[in-house]
């Protein structure tokens, strides 16, 4: 293991996060309790690697619990790809649903950007027929009827 020489400020700067996030990750068990020298927390490069895993997991839409699973899988000695694959297969349908909704929003906003209606009560952008506009996933379909 690397020698614990980095301060919390150095780790935060290199990882691009706040020191409070590092302390939080320690509290919730995503990072091990650091060594202390002269009363100061001291970290290794491994901490920065773990923070990188947490960051990528968060940006991919995973929870901190998911990040914990990934970090634990990497330490177990077993191939981490199985955990990565399982989490990705579970997350993919959620992302596809978000993309579908974002595409519908983009379509609606494109039409709305050309709207010339004087009042909302005559604008087709805001008409909603409860049954006709409900998508199968329960979200509102954004449509233009005018």
C-alpha angles and dihedrals in degrees: 000000000000119000112264101242106133121100121223089253092054092049092048092051094047093045094043095234138109122268088237089062090054091051090048092051088051091050093051093044101251090118125037119244105274126234115259127223118183090349093304126114111247124197140192131224086261088071090058090050091051090049088052091055090049092049095049091046092051093048089050089056098256122142124241087254088059090048089053089054091051093048092047092048090054091053097045093075091236118116107282091207091084092059092043091051093048094049092046093049090051094047098044097077090051091053092046089053090050091050091050091051092046090052090052090048091050091051092050093046091049090055091042091054088064095044116134098176116138096210136021094235091067096038114108090208091077102042113118128185104191098220099035097049100045112106119216091254092056096254122125115260110230106221138158115224100174 
